[in-house]
CSV table of C-alpha atoms in Angstrom, one decimal:
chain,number,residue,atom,x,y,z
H,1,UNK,CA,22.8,-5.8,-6.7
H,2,UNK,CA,23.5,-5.6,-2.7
H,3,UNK,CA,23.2,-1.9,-3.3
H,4,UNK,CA,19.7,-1.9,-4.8
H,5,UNK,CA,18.4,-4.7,-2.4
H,6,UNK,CA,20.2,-2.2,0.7
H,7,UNK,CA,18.1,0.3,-1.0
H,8,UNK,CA,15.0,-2.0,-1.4
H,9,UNK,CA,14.8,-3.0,2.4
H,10,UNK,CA,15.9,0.6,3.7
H,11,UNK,CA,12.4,1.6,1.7
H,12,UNK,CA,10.5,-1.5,3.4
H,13,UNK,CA,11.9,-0.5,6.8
H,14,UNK,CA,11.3,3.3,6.8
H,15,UNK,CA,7.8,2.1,5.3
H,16,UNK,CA,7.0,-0.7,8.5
H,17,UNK,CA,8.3,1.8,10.8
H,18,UNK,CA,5.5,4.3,9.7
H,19,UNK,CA,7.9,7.1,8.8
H,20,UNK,CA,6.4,8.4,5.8
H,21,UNK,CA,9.8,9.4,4.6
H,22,UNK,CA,12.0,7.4,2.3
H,23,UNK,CA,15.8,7.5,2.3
H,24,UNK,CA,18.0,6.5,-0.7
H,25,UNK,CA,20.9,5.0,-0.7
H,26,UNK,CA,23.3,6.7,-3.2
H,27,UNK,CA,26.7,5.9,-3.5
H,28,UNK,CA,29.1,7.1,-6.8
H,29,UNK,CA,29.6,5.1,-8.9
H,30,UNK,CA,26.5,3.1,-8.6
H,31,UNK,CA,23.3,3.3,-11.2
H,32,UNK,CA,20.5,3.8,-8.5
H,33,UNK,CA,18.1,6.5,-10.8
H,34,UNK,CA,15.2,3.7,-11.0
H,35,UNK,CA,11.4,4.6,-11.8
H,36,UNK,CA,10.8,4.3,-8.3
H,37,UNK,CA,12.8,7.2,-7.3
H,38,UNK,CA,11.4,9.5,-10.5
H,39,UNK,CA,8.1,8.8,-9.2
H,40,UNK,CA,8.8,10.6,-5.9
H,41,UNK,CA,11.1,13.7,-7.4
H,42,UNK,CA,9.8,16.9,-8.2
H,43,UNK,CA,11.6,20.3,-10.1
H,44,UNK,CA,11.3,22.8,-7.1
H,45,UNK,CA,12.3,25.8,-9.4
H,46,UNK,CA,10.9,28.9,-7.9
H,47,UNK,CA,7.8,29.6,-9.8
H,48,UNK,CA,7.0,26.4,-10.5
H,49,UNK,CA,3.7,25.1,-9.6
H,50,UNK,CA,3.4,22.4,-11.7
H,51,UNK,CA,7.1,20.8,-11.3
H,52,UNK,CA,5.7,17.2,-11.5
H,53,UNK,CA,5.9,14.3,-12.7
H,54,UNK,CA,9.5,15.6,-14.4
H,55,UNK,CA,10.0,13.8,-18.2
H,56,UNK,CA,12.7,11.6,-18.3
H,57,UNK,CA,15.0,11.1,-20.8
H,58,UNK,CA,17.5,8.4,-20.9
H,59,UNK,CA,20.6,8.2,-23.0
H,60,UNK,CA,21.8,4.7,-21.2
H,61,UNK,CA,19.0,2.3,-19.4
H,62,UNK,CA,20.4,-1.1,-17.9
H,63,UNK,CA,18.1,-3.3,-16.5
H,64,UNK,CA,19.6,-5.4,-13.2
H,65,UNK,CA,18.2,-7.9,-11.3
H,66,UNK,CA,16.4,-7.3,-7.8
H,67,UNK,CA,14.9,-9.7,-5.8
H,68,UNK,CA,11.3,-10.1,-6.2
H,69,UNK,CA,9.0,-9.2,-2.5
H,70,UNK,CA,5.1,-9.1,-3.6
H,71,UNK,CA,4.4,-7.7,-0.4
H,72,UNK,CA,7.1,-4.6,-0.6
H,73,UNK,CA,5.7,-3.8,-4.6
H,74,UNK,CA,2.0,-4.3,-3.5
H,75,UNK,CA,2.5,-1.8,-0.3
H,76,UNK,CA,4.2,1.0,-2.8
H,77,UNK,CA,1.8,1.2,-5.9
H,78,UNK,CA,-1.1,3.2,-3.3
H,79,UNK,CA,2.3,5.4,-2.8
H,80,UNK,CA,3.2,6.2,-6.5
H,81,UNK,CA,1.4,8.1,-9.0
H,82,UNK,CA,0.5,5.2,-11.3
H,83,UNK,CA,0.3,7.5,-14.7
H,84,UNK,CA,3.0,9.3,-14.2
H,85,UNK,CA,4.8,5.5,-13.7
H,86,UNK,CA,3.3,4.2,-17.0
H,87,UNK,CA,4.4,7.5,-18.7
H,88,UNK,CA,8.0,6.6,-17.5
H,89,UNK,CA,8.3,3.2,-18.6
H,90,UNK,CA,6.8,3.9,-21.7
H,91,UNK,CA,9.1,6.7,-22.8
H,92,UNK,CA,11.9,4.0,-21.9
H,93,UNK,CA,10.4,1.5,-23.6
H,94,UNK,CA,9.8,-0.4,-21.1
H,95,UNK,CA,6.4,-0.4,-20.6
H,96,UNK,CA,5.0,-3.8,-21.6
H,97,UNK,CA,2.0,-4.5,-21.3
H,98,UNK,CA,1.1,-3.0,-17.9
H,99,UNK,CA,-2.1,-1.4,-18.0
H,100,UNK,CA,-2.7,2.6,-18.5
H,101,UNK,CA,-5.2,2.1,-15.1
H,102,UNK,CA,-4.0,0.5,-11.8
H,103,UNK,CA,-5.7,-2.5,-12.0
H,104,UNK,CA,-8.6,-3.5,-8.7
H,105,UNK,CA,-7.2,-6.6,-6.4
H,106,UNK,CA,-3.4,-6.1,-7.8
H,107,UNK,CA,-2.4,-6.9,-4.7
H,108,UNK,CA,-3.0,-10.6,-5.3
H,109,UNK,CA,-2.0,-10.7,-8.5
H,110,UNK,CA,1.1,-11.9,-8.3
H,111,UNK,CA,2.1,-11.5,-12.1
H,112,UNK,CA,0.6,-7.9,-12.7
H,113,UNK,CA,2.9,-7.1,-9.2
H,114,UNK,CA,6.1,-9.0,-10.7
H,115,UNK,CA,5.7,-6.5,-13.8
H,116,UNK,CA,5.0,-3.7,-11.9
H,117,UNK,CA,8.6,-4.8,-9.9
H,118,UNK,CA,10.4,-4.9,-12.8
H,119,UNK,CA,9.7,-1.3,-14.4
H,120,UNK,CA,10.0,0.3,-10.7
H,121,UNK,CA,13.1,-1.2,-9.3
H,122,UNK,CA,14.9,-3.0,-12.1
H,123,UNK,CA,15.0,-0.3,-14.8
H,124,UNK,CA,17.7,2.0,-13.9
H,125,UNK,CA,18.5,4.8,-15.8
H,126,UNK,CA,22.0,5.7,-16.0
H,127,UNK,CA,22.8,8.3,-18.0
H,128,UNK,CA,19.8,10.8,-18.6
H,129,UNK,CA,18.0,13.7,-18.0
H,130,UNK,CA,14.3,14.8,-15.6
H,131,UNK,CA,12.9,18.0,-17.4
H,132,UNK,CA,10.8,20.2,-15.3
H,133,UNK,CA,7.0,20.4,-17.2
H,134,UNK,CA,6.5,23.6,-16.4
H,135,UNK,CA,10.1,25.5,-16.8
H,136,UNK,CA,11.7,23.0,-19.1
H,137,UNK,CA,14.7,23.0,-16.8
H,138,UNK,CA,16.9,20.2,-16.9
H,139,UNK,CA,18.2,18.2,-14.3
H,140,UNK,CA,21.0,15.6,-15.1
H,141,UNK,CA,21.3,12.1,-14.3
H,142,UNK,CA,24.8,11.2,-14.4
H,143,UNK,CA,26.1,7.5,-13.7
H,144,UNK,CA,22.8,6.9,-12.2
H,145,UNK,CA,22.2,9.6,-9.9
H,146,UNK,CA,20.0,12.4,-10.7
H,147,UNK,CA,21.2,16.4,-10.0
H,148,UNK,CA,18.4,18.1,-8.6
H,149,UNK,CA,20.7,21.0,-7.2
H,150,UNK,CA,19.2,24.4,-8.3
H,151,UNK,CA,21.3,27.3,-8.8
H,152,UNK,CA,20.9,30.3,-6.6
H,153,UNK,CA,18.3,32.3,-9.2
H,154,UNK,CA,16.4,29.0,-9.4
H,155,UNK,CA,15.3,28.4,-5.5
């Protein structure tokens, strides 16, 4: 759990400090592939145009515990691609019952953003696969972490 929280405020700071850029914490070992991260990966096969969002498909999900910060969730939804977050959590059954539209005002909802908190930081996905939409290539996710490497015919 200090990992993902780490991980959590690492995000919050590169956001407050106006970066634009996130960094991820990834150590072995841990199970760090959450929705979050899938929302901001793409399949950069040469070629492909359209390379997102990548399908994922999990063999192992675990579902851990982060502290909840409204203000962190409410700041990263105008950062994700909502549909392609609902398409996620659906296809790991996990969806609930968030709605297929962002929802206007979520920022003071405070139960729509603890939801949204729990499909984009608590589901992990720790054994797996991202499939490019356009090639079909498959990237692994192996205890957590996702392979993006591309061979040298690929890039």
């Amino acid at each position: 759990h200090a990992h993902a929280e780490r991980a959590v405020r690492t995000l919050e700071d590169s956001e407050r400090r106006g970066s634009g850029g996130f960094v991820f914490l990834v150590r072995t070992g841990g199970s760090v592939m959450k929705l979050l991260t899938h929302n901001l990966l793409t399949s950069h096969v040469k070629g492909v145009v359209r390379g997102y969002p990548l399908i994922i498909t999990a063999n192992e999900v675990k579902v851990n515990s982060v502290d909840f910060n409204q203000a962190f969730v409410a700041r990263m939804i105008p950062k994700m691609e909502w549909s392609a977050l609902i398409q996620a959590a659906d296809s790991l059954g996990h969806l609930s019952d968030l709605p297929q539209e962002l929802i206007s005002d979520y920022e003071n909802n405070e139960d729509f953003l603890r939801k949204v908190h729990h499909i984009m930081l608590e589901v992990e996905v720790i054994e797996g696969t991202l499939k490019c939409p356009e090639s079909g290539r498959e990237f692994p996710i192996t205890k957590g972490i996702p392979n993006m490497l591309l061979s040298e015919e690929e890039s």
